[in-house]
PDB file of C-alpha atoms in Angstrom:
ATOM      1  CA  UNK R 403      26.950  17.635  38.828  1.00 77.00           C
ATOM      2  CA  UNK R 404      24.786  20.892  38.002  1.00 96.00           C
ATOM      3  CA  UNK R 405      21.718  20.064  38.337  1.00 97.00           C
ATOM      4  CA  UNK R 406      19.889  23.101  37.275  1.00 97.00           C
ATOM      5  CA  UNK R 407      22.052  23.017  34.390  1.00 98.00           C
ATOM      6  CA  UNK R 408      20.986  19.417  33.416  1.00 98.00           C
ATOM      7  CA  UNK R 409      17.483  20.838  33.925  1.00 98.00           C
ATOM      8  CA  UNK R 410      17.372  23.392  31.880  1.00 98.00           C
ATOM      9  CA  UNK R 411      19.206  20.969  28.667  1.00 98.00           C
ATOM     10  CA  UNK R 412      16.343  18.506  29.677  1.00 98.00           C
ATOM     11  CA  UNK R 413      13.709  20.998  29.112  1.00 97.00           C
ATOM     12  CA  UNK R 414      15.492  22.305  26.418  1.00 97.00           C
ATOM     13  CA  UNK R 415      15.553  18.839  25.005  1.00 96.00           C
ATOM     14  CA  UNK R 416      11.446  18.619  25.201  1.00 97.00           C
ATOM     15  CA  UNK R 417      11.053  21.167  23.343  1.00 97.00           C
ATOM     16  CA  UNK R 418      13.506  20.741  20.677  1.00 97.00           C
ATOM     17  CA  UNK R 419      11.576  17.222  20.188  1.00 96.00           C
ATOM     18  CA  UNK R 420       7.632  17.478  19.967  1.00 96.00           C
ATOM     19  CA  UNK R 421       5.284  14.789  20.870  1.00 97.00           C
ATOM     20  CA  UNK R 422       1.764  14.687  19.800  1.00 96.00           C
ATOM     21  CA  UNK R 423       0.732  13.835  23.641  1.00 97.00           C
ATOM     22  CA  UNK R 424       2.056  14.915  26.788  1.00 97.00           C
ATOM     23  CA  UNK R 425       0.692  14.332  30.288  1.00 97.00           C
ATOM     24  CA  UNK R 426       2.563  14.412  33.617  1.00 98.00           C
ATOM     25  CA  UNK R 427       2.066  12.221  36.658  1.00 98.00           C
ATOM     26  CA  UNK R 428       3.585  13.833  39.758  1.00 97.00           C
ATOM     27  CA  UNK R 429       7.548  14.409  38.647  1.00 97.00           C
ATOM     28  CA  UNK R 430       6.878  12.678  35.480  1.00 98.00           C
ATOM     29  CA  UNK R 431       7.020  13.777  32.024  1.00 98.00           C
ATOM     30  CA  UNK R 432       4.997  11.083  29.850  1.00 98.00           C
ATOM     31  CA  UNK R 433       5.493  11.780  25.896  1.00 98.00           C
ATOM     32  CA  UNK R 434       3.891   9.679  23.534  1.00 98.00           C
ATOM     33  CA  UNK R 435       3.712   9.692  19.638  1.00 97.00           C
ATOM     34  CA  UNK R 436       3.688   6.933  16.700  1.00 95.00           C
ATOM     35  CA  UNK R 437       6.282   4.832  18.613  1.00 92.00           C
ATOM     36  CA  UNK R 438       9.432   5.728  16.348  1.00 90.00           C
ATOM     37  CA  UNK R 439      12.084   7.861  18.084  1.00 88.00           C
ATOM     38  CA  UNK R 440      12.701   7.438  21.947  1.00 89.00           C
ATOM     39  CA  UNK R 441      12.694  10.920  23.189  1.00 90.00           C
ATOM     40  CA  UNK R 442       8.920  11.207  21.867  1.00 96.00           C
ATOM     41  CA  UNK R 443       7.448   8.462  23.153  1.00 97.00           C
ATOM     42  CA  UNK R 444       9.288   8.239  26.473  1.00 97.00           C
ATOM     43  CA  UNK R 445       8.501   9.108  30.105  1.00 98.00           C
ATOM     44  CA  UNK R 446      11.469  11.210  31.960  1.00 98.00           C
ATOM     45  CA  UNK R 447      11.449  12.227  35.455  1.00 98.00           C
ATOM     46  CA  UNK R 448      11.986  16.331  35.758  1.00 97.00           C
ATOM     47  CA  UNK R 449      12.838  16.234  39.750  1.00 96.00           C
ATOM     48  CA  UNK R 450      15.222  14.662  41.674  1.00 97.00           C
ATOM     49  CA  UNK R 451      13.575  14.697  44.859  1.00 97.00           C
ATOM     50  CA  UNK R 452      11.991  11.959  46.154  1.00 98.00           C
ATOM     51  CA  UNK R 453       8.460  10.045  45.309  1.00 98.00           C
ATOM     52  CA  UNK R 454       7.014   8.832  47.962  1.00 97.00           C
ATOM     53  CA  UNK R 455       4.040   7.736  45.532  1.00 97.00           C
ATOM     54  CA  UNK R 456       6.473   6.394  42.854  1.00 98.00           C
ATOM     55  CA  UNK R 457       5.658   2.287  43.352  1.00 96.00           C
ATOM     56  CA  UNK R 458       2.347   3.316  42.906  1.00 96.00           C
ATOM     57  CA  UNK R 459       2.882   5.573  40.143  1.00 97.00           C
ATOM     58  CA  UNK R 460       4.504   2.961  37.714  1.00 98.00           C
ATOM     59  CA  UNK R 461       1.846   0.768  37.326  1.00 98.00           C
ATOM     60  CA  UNK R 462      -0.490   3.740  36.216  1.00 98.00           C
ATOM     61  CA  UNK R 463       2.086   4.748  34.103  1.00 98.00           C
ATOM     62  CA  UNK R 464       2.393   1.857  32.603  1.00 98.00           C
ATOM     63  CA  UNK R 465      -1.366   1.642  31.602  1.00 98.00           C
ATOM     64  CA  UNK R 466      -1.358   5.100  30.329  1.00 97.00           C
ATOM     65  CA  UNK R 467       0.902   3.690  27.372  1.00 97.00           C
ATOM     66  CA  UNK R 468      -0.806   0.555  27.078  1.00 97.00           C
ATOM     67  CA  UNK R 469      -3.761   2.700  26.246  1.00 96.00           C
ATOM     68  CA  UNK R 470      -1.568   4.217  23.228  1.00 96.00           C
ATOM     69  CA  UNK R 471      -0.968   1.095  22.180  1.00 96.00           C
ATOM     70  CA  UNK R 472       2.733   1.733  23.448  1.00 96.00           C
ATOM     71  CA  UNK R 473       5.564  -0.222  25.577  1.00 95.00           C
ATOM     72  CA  UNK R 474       6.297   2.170  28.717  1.00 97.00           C
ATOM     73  CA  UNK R 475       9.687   3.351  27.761  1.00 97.00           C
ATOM     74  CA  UNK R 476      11.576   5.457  30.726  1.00 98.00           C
ATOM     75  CA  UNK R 477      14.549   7.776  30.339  1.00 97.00           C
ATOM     76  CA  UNK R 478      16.845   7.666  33.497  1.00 98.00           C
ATOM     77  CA  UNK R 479      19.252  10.676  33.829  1.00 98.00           C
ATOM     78  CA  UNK R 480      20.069  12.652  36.892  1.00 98.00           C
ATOM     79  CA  UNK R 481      16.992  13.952  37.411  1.00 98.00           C
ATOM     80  CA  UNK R 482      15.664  10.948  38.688  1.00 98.00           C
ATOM     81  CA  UNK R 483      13.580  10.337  41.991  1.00 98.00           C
ATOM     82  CA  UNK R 484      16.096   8.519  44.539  1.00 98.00           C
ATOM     83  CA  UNK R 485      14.819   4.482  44.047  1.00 98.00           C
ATOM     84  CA  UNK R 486      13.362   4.676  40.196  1.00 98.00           C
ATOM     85  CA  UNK R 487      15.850   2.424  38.810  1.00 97.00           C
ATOM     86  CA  UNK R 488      15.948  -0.392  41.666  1.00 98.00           C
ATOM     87  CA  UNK R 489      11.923  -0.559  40.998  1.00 98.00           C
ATOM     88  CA  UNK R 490      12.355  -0.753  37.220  1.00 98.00           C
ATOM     89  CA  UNK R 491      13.944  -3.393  37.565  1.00 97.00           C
ATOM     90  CA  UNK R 492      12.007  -5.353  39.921  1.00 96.00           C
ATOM     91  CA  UNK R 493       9.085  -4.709  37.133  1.00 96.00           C
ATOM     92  CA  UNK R 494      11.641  -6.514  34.491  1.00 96.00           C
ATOM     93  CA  UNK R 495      12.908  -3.341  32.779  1.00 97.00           C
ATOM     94  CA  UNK R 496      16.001  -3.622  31.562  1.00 96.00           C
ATOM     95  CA  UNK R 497      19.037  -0.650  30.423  1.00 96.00           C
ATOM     96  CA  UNK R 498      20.077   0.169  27.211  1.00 92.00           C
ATOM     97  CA  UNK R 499      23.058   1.910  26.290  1.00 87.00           C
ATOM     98  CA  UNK R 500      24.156   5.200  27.162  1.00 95.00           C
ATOM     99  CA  UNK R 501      23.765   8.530  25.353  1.00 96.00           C
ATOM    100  CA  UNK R 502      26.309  11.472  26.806  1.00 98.00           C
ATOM    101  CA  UNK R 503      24.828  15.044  26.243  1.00 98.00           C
ATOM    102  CA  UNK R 504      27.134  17.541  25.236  1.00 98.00           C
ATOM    103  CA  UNK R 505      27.398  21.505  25.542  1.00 98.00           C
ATOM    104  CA  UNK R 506      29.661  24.239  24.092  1.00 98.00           C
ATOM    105  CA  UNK R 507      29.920  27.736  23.040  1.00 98.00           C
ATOM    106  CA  UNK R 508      29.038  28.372  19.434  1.00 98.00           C
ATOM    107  CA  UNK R 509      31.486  31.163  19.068  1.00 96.00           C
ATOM    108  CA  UNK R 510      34.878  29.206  18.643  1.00 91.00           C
ATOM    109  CA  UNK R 511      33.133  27.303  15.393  1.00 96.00           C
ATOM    110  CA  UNK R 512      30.251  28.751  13.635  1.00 97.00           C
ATOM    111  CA  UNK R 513      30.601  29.757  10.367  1.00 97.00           C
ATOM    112  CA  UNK R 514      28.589  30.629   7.314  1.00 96.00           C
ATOM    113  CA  UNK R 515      28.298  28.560   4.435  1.00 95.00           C
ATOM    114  CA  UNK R 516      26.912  29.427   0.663  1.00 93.00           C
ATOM    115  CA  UNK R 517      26.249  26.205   0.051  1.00 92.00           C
ATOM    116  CA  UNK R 518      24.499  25.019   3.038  1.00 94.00           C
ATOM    117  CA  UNK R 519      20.394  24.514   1.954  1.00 96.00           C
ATOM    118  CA  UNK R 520      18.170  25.716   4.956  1.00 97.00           C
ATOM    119  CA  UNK R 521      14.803  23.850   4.346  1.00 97.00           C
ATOM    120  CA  UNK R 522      11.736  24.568   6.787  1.00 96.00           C
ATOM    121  CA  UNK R 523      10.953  20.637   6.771  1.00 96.00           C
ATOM    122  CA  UNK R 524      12.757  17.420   5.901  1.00 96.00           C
ATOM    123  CA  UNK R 525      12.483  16.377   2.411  1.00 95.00           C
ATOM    124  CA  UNK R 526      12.999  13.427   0.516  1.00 95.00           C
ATOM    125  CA  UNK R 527      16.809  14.169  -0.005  1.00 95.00           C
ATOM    126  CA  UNK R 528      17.293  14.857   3.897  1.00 95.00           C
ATOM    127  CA  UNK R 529      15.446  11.734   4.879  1.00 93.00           C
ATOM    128  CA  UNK R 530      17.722   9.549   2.539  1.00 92.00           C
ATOM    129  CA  UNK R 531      20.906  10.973   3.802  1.00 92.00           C
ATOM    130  CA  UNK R 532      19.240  10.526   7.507  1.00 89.00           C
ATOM    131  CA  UNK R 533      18.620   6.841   6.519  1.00 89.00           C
ATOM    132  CA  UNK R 534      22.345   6.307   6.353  1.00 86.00           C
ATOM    133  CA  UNK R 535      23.138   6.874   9.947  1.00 78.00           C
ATOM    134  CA  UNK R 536      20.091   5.183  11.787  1.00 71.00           C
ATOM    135  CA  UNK R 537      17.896   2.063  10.866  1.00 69.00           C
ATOM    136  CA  UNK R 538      14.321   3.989   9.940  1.00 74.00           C
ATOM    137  CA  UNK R 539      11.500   2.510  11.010  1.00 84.00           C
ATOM    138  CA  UNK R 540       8.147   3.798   8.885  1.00 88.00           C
ATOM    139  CA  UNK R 541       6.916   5.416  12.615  1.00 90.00           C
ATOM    140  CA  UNK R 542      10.459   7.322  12.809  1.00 90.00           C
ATOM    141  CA  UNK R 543      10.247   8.639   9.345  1.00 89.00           C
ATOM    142  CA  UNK R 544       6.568   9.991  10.040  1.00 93.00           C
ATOM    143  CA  UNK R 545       7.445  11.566  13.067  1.00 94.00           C
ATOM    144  CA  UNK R 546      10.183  13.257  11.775  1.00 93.00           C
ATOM    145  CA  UNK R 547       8.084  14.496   9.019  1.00 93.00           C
ATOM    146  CA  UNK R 548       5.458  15.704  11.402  1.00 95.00           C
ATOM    147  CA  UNK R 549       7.556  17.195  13.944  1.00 94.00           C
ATOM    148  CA  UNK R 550       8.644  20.425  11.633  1.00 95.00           C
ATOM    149  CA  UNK R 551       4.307  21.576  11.465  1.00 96.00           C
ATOM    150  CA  UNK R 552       4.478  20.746  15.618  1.00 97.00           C
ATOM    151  CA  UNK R 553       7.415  23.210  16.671  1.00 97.00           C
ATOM    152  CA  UNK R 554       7.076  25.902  18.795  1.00 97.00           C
ATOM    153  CA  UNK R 555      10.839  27.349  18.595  1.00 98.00           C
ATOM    154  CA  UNK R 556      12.572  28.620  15.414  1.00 98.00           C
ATOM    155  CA  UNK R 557      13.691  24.922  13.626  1.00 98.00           C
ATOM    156  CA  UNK R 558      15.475  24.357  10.743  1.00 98.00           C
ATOM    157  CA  UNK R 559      16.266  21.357   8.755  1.00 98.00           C
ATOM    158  CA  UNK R 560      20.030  21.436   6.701  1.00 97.00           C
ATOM    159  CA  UNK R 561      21.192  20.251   3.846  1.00 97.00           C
ATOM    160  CA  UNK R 562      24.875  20.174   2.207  1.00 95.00           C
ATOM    161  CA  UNK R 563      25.168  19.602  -1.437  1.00 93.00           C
ATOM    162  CA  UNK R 564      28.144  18.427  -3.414  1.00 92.00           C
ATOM    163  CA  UNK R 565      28.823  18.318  -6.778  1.00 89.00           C
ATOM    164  CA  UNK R 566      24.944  18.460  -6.694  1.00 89.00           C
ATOM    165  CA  UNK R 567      24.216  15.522  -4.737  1.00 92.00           C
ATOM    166  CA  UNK R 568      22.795  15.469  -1.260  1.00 94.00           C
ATOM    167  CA  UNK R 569      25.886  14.643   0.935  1.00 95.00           C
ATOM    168  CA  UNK R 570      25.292  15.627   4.773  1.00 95.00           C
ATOM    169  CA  UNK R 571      22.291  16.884   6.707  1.00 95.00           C
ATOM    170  CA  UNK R 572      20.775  18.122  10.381  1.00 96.00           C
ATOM    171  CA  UNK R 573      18.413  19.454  12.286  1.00 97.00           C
ATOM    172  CA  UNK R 574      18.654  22.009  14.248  1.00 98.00           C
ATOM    173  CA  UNK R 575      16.440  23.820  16.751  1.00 98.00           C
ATOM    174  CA  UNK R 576      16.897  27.535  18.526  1.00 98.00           C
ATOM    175  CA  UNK R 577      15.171  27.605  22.281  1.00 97.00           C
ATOM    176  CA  UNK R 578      16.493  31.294  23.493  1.00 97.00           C
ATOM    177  CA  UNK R 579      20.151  31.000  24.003  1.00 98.00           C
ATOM    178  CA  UNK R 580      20.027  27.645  23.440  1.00 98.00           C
ATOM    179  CA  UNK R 581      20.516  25.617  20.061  1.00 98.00           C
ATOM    180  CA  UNK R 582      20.032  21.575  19.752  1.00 98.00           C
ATOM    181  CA  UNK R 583      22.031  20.028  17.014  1.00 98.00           C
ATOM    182  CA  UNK R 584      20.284  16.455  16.095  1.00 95.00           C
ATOM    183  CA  UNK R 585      20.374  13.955  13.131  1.00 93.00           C
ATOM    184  CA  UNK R 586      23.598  15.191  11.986  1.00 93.00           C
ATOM    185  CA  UNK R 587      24.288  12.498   8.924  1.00 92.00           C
ATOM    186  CA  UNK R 588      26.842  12.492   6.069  1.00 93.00           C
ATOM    187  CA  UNK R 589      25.977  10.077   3.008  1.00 93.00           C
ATOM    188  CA  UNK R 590      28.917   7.446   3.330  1.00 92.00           C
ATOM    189  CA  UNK R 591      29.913   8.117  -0.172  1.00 91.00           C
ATOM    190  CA  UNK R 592      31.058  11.613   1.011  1.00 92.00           C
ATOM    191  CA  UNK R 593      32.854  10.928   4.245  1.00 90.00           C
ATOM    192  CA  UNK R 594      36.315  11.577   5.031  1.00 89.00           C
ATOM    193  CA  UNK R 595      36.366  14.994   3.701  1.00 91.00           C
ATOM    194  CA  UNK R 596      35.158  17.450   7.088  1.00 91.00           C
ATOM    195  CA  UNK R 597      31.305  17.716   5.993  1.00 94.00           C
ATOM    196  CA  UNK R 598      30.150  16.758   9.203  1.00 92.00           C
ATOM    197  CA  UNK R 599      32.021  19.812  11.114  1.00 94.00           C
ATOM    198  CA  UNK R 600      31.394  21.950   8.130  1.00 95.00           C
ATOM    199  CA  UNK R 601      27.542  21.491   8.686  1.00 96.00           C
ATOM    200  CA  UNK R 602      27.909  22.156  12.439  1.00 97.00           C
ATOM    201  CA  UNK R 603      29.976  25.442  11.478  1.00 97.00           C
ATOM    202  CA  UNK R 604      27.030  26.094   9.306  1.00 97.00           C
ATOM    203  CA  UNK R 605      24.353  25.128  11.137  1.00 97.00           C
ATOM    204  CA  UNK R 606      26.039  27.224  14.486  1.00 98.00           C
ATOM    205  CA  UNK R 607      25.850  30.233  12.291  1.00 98.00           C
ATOM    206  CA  UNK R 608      22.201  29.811  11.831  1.00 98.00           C
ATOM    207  CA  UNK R 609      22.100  28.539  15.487  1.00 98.00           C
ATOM    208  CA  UNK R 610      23.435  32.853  15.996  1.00 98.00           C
ATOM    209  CA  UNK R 611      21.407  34.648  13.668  1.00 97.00           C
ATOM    210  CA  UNK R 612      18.310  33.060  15.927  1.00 98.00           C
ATOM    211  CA  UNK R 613      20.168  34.422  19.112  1.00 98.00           C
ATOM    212  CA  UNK R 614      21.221  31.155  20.370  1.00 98.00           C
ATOM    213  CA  UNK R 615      24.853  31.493  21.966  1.00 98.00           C
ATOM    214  CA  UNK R 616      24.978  28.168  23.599  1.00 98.00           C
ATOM    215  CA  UNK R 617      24.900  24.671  21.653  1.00 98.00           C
ATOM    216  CA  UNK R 618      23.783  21.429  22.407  1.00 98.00           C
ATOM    217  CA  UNK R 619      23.600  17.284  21.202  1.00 98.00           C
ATOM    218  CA  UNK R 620      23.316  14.005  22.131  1.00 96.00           C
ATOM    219  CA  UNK R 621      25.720  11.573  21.431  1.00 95.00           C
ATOM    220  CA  UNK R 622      25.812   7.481  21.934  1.00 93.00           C
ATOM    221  CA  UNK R 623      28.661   7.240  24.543  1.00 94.00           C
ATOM    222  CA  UNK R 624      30.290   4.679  22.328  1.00 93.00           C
ATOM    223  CA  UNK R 625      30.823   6.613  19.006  1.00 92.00           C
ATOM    224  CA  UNK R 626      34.477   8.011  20.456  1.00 94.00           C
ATOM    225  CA  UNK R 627      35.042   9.122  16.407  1.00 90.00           C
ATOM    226  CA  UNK R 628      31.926  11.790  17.039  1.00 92.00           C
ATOM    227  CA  UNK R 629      32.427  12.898  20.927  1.00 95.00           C
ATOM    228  CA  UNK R 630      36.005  13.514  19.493  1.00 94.00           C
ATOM    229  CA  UNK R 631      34.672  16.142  16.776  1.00 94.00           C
ATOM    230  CA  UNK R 632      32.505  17.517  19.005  1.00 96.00           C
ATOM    231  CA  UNK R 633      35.239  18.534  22.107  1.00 97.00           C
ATOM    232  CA  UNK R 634      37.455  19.737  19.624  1.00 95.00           C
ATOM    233  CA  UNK R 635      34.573  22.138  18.891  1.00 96.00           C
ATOM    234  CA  UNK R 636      34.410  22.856  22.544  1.00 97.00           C
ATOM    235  CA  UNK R 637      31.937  20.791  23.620  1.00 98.00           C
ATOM    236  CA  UNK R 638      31.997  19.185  27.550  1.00 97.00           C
ATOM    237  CA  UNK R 639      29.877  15.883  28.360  1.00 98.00           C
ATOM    238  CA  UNK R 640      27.014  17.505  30.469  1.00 98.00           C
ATOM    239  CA  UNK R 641      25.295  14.109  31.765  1.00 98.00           C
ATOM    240  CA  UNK R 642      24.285  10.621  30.680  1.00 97.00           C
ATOM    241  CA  UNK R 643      21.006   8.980  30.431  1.00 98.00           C
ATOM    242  CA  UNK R 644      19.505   5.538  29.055  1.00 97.00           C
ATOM    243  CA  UNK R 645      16.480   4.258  28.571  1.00 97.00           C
ATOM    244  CA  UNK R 646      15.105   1.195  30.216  1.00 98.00           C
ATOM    245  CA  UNK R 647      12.633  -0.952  28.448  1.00 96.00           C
ATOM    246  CA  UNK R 648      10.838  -4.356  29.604  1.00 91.00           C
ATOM    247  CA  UNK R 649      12.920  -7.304  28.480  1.00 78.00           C
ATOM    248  CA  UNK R 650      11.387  -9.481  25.271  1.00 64.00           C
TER     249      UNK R 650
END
């Protein structure tokens, strides 16, 4: 496992997804926003090596969301301190499921399309195709509406029309060489018919004109239909990670 690779998609990954407060605490990243979408409001460890301090560090983590109004919410991957899982779950944290990240060259698939809407924020039309794919919580929606005026990389938000009616939609953000696909959605009365790869193609080509070379996504690791479409696009599972949250 490369781990400087896995670094650099981690802090790739930070920046791709804003958070109205940050804060570290020795190796940890803490991220905090309106409590909607994980990544944002999540603490993630950036070094392997280990914490001598960590016991003591997850209790004052823990009170630094409290103080948000916020359940502590930590993302394991790789990058972990040896020991931070066994002592979440002596606290009473508990796994949920697994999300594989995923990494490919843009060359073998991007492609232009006339049809593809590039909007510099999500609107109305984006957020209802969005709302197909994943239960929306009011604090999700907000954040992603605030997240396009808090970006510090080139971002773009896509929509496909057809037959003039919002069918699929992403997001996409260019860090350098690197571009993060996310929220990649296709209104179920327009599946079956290739929009989802055609927005990738799409979205790549924008992905190119920004410089990026490299893509980039996360992926539940038990949708096999989308991991599918994505390696036949070239892309390799990278890592896993999962977030552990305090049962009840």
């Amino acid at each position: 496992m490369d781990l400087e690779w896995i670094a650099t998609l981690e802090r790739a990954s930070h920046t791709a997804v804003p958070a109205a407060r940050t804060a570290f605490d020795g190796p940890f990243l803490l991220r905090g926003f309106l409590g909607g979408t994980g990544r944002a409001n999540a603490v993630s460890a950036l070094d392997p090596a280990p914490d001598p301090a960590l016991e003591a560090r997850l209790p004052r983590i823990e009170a630094a969301y409290a103080r948000l109004g916020l359940p502590a919410r930590f993302r394991s991957t790789p990058l972990d301190p040896p020991g931070l899982e066994a002592a979440l779950l002596r606290r009473g944290y508990r796994p949920e499921s697994e999300t594989a990240v995923m990494a490919g060259p843009l060359e073998g698939f991007a492609a232009p399309d006339a049809a593809l809407e590039i909007l510099p924020a999500p609107d109305p039309d984006w957020l209802a195709i969005l709302a197909t794919a994943e239960y929306q919580t009011p604090q999700r929606r907000a954040e992603k509406q605030e997240a396009a005026a808090m970006m510090m990389v080139p971002a773009a938000w896509l929509l496909l029309r057809i037959e003039g009616r919002p069918a699929a939609s992403g997001q996409v953000a260019a860090d350098g060489p690197l571009l993060g696909f996310f929220d990649i959605a296709t209104d179920p009365a327009f599946r079956r018919r290739g929009l989802g790869r055609r927005l990738l193609a799409a979205a790549a080509d924008w992905g190119q004109s920004q410089g990026a070379a490299t893509g980039w996504l996360q992926v539940s690791a038990t949708n096999a239909a989308a991991m599918n479409l994505y390696e036949a696009l070239g892309f390799r599972e990278v890592y896993r990670y999962r977030y552990f949250l305090r049962a009840g």
